[in-house]
Tab-separated table of C-alpha atoms and ligand atoms in Angstrom:
chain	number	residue	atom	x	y	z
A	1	UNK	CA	109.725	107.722	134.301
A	2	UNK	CA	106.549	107.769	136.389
A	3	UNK	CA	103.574	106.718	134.844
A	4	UNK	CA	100.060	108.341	135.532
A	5	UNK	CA	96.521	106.899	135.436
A	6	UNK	CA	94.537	109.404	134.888
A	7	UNK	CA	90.447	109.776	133.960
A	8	UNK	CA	90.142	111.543	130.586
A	9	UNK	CA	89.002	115.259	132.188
A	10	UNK	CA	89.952	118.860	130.633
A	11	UNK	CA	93.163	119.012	132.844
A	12	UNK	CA	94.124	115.586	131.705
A	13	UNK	CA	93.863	116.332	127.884
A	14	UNK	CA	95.280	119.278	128.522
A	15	UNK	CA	98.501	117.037	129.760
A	16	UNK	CA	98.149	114.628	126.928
A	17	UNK	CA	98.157	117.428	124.003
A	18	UNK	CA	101.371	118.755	125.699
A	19	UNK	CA	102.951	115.317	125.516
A	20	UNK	CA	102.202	114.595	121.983
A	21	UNK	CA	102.872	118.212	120.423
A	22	UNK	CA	106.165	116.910	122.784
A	23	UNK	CA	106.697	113.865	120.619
A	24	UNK	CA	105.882	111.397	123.445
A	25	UNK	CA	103.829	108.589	123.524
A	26	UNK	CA	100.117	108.534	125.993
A	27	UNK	CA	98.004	105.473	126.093
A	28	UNK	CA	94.051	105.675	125.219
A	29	UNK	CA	91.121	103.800	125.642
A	30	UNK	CA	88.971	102.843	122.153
A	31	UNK	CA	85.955	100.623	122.212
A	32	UNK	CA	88.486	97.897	120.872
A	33	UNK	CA	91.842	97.732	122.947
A	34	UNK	CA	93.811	100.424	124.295
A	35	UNK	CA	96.052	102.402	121.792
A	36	UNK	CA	99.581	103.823	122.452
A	37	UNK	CA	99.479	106.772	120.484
A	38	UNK	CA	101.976	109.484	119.072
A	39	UNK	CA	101.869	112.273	116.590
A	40	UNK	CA	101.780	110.690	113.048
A	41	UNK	CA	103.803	113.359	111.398
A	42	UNK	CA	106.532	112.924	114.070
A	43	UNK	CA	108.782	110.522	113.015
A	44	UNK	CA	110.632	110.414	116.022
A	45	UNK	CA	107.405	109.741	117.704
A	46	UNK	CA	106.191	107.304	115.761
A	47	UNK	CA	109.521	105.217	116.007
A	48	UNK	CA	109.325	105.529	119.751
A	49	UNK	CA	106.277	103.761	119.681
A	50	UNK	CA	108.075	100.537	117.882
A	51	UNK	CA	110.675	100.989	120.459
A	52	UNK	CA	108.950	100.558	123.742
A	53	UNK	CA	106.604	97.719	122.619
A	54	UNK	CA	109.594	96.027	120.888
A	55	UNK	CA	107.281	96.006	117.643
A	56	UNK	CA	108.749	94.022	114.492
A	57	UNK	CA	109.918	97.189	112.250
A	58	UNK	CA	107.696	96.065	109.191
A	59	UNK	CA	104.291	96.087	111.492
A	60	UNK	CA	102.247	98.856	110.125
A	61	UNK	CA	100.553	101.390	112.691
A	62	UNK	CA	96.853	102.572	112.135
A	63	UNK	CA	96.220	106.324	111.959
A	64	UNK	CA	93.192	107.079	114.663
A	65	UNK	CA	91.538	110.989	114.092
A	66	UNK	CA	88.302	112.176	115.358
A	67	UNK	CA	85.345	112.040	113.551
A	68	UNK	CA	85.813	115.838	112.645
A	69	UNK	CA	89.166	115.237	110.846
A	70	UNK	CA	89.826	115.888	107.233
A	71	UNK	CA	91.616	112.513	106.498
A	72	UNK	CA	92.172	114.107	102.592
A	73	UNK	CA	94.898	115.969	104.701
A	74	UNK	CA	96.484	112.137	104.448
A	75	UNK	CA	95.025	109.843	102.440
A	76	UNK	CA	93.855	110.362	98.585
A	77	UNK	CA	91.915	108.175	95.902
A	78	UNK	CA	89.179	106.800	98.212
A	79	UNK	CA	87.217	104.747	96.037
A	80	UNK	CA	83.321	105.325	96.529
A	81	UNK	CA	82.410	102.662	98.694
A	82	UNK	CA	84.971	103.356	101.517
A	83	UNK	CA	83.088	106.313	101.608
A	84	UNK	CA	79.602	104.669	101.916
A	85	UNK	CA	81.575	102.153	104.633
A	86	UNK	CA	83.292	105.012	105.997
A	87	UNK	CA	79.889	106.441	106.549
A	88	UNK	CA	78.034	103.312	107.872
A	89	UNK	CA	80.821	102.043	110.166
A	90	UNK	CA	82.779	105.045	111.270
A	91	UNK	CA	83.104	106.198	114.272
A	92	UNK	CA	83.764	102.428	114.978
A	93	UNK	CA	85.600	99.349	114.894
A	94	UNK	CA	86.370	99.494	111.092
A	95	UNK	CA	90.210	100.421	109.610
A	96	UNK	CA	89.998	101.545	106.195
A	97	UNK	CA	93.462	101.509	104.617
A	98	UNK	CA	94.025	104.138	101.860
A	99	UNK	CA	96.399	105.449	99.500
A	100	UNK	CA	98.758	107.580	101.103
A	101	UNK	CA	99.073	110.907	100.279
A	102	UNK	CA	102.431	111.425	102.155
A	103	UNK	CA	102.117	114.119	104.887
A	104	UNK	CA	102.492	111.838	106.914
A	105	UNK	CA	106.274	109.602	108.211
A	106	UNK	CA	106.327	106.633	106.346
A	107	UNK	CA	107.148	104.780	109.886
A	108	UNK	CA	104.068	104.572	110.548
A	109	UNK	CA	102.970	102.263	106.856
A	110	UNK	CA	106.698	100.835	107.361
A	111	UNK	CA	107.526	101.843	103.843
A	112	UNK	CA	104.098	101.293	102.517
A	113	UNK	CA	102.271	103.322	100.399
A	114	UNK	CA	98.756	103.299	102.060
A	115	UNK	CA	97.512	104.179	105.569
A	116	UNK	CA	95.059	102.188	107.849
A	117	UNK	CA	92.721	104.799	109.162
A	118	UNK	CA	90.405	104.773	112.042
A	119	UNK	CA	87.865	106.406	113.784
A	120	UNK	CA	87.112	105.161	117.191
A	121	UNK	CA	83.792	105.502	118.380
A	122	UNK	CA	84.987	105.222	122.393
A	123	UNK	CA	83.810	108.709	124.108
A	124	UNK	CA	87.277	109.072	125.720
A	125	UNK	CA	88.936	108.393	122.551
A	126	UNK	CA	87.061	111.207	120.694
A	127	UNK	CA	87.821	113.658	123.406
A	128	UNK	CA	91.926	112.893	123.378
A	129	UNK	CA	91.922	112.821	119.395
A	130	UNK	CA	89.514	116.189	119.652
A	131	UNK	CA	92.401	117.858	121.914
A	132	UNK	CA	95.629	117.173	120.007
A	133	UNK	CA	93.487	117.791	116.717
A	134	UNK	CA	95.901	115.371	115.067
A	135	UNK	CA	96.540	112.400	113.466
A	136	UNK	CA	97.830	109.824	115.993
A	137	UNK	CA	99.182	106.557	115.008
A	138	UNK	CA	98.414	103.775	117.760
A	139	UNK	CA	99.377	99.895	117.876
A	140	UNK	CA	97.954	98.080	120.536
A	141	UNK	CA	99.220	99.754	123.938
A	142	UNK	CA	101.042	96.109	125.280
A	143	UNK	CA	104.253	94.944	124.989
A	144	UNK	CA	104.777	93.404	121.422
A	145	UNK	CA	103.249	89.856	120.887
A	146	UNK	CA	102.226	89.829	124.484
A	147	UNK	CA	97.725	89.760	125.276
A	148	UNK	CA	95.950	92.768	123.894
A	149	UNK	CA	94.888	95.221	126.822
A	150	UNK	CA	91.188	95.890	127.841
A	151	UNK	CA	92.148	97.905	130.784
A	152	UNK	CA	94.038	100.713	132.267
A	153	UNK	CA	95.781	98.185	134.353
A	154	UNK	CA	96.577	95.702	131.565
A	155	UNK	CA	98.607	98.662	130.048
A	156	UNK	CA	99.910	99.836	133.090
A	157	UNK	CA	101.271	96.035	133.645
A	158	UNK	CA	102.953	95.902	130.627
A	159	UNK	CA	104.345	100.079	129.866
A	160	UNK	CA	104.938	101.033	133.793
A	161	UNK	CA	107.719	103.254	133.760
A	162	UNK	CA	107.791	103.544	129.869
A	163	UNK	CA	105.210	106.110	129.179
A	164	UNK	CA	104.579	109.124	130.573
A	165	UNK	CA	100.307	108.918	130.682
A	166	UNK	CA	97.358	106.290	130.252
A	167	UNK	CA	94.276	107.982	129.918
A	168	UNK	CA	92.036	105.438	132.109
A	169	UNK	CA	88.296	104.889	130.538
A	170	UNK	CA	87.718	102.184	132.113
A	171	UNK	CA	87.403	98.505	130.490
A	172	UNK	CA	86.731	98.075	126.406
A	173	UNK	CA	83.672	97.041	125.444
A	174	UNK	CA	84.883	95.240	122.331
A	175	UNK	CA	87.321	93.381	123.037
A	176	UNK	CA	89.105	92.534	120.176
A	177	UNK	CA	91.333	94.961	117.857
A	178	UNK	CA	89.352	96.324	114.297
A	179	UNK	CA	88.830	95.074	111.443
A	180	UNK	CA	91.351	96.179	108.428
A	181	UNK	CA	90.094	96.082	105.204
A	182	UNK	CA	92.203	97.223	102.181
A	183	UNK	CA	90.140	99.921	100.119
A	184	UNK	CA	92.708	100.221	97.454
A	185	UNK	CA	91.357	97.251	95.276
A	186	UNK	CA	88.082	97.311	92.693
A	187	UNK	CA	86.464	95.706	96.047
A	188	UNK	CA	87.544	96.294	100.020
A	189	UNK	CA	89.333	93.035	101.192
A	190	UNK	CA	89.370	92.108	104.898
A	191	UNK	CA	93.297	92.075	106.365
A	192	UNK	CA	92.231	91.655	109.721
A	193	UNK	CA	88.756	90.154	110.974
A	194	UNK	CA	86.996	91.700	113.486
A	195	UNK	CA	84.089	92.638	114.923
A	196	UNK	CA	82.813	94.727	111.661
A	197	UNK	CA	82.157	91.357	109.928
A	198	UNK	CA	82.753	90.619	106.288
A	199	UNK	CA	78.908	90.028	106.033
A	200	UNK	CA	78.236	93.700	107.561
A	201	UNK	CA	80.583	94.665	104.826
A	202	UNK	CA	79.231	93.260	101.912
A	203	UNK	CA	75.912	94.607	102.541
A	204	UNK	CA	77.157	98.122	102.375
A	205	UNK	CA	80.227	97.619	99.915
A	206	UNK	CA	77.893	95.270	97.717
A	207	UNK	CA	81.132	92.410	97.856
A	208	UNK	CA	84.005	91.932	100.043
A	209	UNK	CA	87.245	89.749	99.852
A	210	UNK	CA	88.614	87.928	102.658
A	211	UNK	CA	92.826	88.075	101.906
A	212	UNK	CA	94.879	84.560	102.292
A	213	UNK	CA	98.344	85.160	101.940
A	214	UNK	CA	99.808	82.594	99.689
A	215	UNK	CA	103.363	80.664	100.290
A	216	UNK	CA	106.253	82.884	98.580
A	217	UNK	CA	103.449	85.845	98.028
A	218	UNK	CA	105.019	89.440	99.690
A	219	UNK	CA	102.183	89.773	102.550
A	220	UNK	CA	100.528	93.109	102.258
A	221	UNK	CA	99.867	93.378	106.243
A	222	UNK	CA	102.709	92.631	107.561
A	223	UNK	CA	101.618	91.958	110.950
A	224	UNK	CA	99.260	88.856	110.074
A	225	UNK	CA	102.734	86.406	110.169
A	226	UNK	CA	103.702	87.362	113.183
A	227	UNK	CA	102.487	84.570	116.732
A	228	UNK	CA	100.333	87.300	118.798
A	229	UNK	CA	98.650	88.066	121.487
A	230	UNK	CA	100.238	85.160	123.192
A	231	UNK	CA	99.419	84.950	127.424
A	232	UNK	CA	103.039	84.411	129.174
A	233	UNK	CA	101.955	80.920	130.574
A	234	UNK	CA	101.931	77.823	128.483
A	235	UNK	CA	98.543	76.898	126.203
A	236	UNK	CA	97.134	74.112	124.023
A	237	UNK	CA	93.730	74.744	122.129
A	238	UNK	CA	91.347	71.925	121.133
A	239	UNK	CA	87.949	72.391	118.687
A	240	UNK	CA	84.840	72.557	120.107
A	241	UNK	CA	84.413	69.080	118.894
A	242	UNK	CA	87.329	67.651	121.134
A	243	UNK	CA	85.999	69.326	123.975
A	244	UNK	CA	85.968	66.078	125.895
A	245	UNK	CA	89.626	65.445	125.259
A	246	UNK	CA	90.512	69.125	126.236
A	247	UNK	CA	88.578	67.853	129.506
A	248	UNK	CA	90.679	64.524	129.462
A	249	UNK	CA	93.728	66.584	129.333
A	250	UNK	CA	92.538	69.112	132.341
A	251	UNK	CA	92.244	66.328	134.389
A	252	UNK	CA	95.221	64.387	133.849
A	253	UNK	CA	97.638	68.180	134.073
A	254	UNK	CA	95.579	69.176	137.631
A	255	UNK	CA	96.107	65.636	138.725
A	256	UNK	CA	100.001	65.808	137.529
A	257	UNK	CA	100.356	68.981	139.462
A	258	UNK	CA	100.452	71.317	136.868
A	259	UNK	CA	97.882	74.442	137.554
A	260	UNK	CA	95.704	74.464	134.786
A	261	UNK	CA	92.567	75.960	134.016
A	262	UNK	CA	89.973	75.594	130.759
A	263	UNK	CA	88.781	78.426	128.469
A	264	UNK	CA	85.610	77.994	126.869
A	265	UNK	CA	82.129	78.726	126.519
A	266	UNK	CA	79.369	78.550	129.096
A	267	UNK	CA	77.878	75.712	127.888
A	268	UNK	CA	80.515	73.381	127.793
A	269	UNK	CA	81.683	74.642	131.621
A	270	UNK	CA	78.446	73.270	132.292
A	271	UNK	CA	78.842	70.075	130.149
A	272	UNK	CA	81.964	69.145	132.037
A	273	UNK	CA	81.932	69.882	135.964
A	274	UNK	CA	85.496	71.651	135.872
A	275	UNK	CA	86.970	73.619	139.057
A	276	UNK	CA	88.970	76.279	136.968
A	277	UNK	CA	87.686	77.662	134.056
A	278	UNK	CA	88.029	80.970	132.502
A	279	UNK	CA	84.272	81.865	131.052
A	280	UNK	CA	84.280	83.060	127.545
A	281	UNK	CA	80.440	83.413	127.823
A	282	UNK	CA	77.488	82.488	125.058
A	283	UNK	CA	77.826	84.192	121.588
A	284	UNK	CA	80.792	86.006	119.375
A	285	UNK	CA	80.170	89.356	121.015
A	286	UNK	CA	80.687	88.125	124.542
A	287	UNK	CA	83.701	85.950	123.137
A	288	UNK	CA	85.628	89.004	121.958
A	289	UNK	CA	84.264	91.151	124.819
A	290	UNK	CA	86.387	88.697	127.409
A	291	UNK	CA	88.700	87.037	125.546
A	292	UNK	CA	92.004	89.610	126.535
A	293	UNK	CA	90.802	89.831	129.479
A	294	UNK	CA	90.299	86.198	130.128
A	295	UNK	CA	93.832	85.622	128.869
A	296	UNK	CA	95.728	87.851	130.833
A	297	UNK	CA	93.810	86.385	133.949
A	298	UNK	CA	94.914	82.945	132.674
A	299	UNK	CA	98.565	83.794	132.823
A	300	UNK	CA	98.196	85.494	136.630
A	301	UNK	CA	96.505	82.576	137.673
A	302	UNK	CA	97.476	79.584	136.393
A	303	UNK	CA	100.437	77.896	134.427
A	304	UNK	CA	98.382	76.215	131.602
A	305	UNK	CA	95.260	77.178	129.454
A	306	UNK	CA	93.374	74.592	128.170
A	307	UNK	CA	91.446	76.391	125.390
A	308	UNK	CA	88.333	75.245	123.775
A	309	UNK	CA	87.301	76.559	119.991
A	310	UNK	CA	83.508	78.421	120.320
A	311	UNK	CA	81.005	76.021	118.853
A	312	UNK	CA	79.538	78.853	116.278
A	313	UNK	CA	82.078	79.762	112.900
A	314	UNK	CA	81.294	82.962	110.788
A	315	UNK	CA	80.679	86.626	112.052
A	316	UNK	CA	82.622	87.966	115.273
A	317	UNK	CA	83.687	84.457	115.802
A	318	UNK	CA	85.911	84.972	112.456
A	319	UNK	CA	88.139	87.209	114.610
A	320	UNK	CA	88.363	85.504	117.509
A	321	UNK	CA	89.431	82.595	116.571
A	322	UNK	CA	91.599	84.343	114.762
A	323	UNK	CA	93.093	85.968	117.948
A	324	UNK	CA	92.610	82.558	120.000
A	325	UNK	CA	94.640	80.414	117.271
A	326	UNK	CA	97.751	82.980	117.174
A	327	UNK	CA	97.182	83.490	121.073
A	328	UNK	CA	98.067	79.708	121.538
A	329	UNK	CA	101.203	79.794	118.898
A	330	UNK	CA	99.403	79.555	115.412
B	401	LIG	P1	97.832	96.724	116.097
B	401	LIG	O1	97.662	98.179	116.151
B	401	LIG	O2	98.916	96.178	116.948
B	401	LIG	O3	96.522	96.066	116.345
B	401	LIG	O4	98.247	96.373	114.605
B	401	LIG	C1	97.737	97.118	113.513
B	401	LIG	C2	97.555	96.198	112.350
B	401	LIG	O5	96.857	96.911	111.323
B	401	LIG	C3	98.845	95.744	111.696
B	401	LIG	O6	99.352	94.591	112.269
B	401	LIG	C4	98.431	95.511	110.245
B	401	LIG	O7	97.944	94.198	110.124
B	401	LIG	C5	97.272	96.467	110.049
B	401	LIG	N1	97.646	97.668	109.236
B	401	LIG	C6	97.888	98.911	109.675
B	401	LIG	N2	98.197	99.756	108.673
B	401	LIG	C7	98.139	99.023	107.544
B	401	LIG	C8	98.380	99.303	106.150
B	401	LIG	N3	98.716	100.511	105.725
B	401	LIG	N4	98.247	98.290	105.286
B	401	LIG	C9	97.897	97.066	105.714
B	401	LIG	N5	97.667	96.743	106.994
B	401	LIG	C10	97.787	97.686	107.903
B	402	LIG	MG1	98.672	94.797	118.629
C-alpha cells in the first residue's frame, strides 16, 4: 500500500471521509501527538488499528469528535463537573473518560465499560473530525511502544506502507499525549498526566485524585503497565541531582567508542561543556514540546542517550517525567 502525505485541504478530507466510512485507518495531527484514527462504531476498524501498531489487546483507545459532536450519542451519566472541565479544557489536551453508553464497539474500551473522550483543539484535527462527522478512536499513530510522533515524518517512519493517508499539519505543539482523567468517581482522578495539570484541574473540579495502581489491584488503564515510548537505541536516565555522574558516564561511553549523546535541559548543557546533547530547553512546556522529537533524533543519531531528570517537579513536568522514566525502561 502506498502511503500519502497530504496537507489537510477540501480534496484531502474529502479522501479521508471516504477511507473511514471505508473502515480504514488515516493518520491526523492534534496539538498533542499524531492520532491513527478509524470509525469508532466499526469494529473491524477499530481492531485494525491494534493490528498495525501491534497494540497490547487490553490498551484502551480514546474517542476524538469535534467540538460540535453530541458525545450523549456515546457516553451517559456525566457527573457535573466533567461538564464544567469539559467546558474549561475542551477543545484541548484533556481526555475525559465516561460511562459508556454502548453505541459504540467495545474494542475500542477493550471490554470496558467507559470511554476516554477527546476534543482536540489542533485546527487540522477539527477539520478531519468536522468531515467524517464521527466518532474516531485514535492511539498514538507509531508503532506500539516505540517514541510518540510529533511529525508527519515520524508517522510516516514508523506506518509507511501500512496506511493508506497521513494528513500532514505540520509539527505538534504539545508534545506530549493528554491527560486522562476518570470522571466516573465522586471526584475526576488523573490516569494519565499531562499537560492539563492536576492543579489546572482542581481549580475547576474543586479536587482531583492522582491514581497509583496498587500491587495485585486490577489496573483501570490498562496501558499505564506497559514500558513506552521507548527510542530504538539504548538509554540510561540519571536525576537532575546526578547530573555530574550522567556527565562522568558521557565521557567515559564517547571515550570507549560508544556514540552517545546527553538529554537535558539548557542549563545543565551549559554547566557541563558536552559535544552532543539533545536540548530539552528551560521549563515543562518546552520539555514536552521536544521531548518525542528529541528522542526519535536520539535514536537516528546516536547509539546511547544519556538522559538527565528536569530540575523543576509538579505541573507539565508530572507528565514528562512520566514519559521520560517509561521512555528509558521504567
Ligand atoms: P494512546 O492513545 O496510545 O496515547 O493511549 C491512550 C491511553 O488512554 C491508554 O493507554 C489508556 O491509558 C487511556 N484510556 C483510553 N480510554 C480509556 C478508558 N476508557 N479508561 C481508562 N483509560 C483509558
Ligand atoms: Mg501511544
Amino acid at each position: 500500500m502506498d502511503t500519502k502525505i497530504l496537507k489537510p485541504d477540501d480534496e484531502s478530507l474529502a479522501e479521508a471521509k471516504r477511507i473511514i466510512e471505508g473502515g480504514g485507518l488515516v493518520a491526523f495531527p492534534t496539538e498533542t501527538v499524531y492520532g491513527l484514527g478509524a470509525n469508532a462504531f466499526n469494529e473491524d476498524a477499530v481492531k485494525s488499528i491494534y493490528l498495525v501498531k501491534g497494540r497490547p489487546q487490553d490498551n484502551p483507545l480514546i474517542v476524538h469528535v469535534h467540538k460540535g459532536y453530541d458525545i450523549t450519542r456515546i457516553v451517559c451519566d456525566i457527573p457535573d463537573y466533567a461538564l464544567k472541565l469539559a467546558e474549561k479544557f475542551q477543545p484541548g489536551p484533556l481526555t475525559i473518560v465516561l460511562k459508556s453508553k454502548g453505541t459504540v464497539s467495545p474494542v475500542v474500551s477493550c471490554g470496558l465499560d467507559t470511554i476516554g473522550i477527546r476534543v482536540p483543539s489542533h485546527e487540522g484535527a477539527q477539520r478531519f473530525l468536522k468531515a467524517v462527522d464521527l466518532p474516531i478512536a485514535a492511539p498514538s499513530a507509531n508503532v506500539s511502544k516505540h517514541v510518540s510522533p510529533v511529525t508527519a515524518q515520524h508517522v510516516y517512519a514508523d506506518l509507511n506502507g501500512k496506511i493508506p493517508l497521513i494528513l500532514d499539519g505540520g509539527k505538534c505543539s504539545g508534545g506530549i499525549e493528554s491527560t486522562v482523567l476518570d470522571c466516573t468517581g465522586e471526584i475526576p482522578c488523573i490516569l494519565r498526566s499531562g499537560l492539563i495539570t492536576r492543579e489546572m484541574i482542581a481549580e475547576v473540579a474543586g479536587d482531583c485524585g492522582v491514581f497509583v495502581p496498587k500491587a495485585g489491584e486490577k489496573v483501570r488503564s490498562p496501558g499505564m503497565k506497559y514500558k513506552h515510548y521507548s527510542p530504538n537505541c539504548r538509554t540510561m536516565l540519571f536525576t537532575y541531582e546526578e547530573r555530574a555522574k550522567a556527565v562522568e558516564e558521557y565521557i567515559a561511553q564517547s571515550s570507549a567508542g560508544v556514540k552517545a549523546c546527553l538529554m537535558c535541559e539548557n542549563s545543565v548543557a551549559k554547566e557541563f561543556d558536552v559535544k552532543d546533547v539533545l536540548l530539552l530547553g528551560e521549563n515543562g512546556e518546552q520539555f514536552a514540546a521536544n521531548l518525542y522529537d528529541k528522542l526519535r533524533e536520539g535514536e537516528r543519531c546516536y547509539e546511547l542517550i544519556i538522559a538527565v531528570a528536569p530540575n523543576e517537579r509538579g505541573g507539565v513536568m508530572a507528565g514528562v517525567m512520566n514519559r521520560l522514566t517509561k521512555a528509558c525502561g521504567g
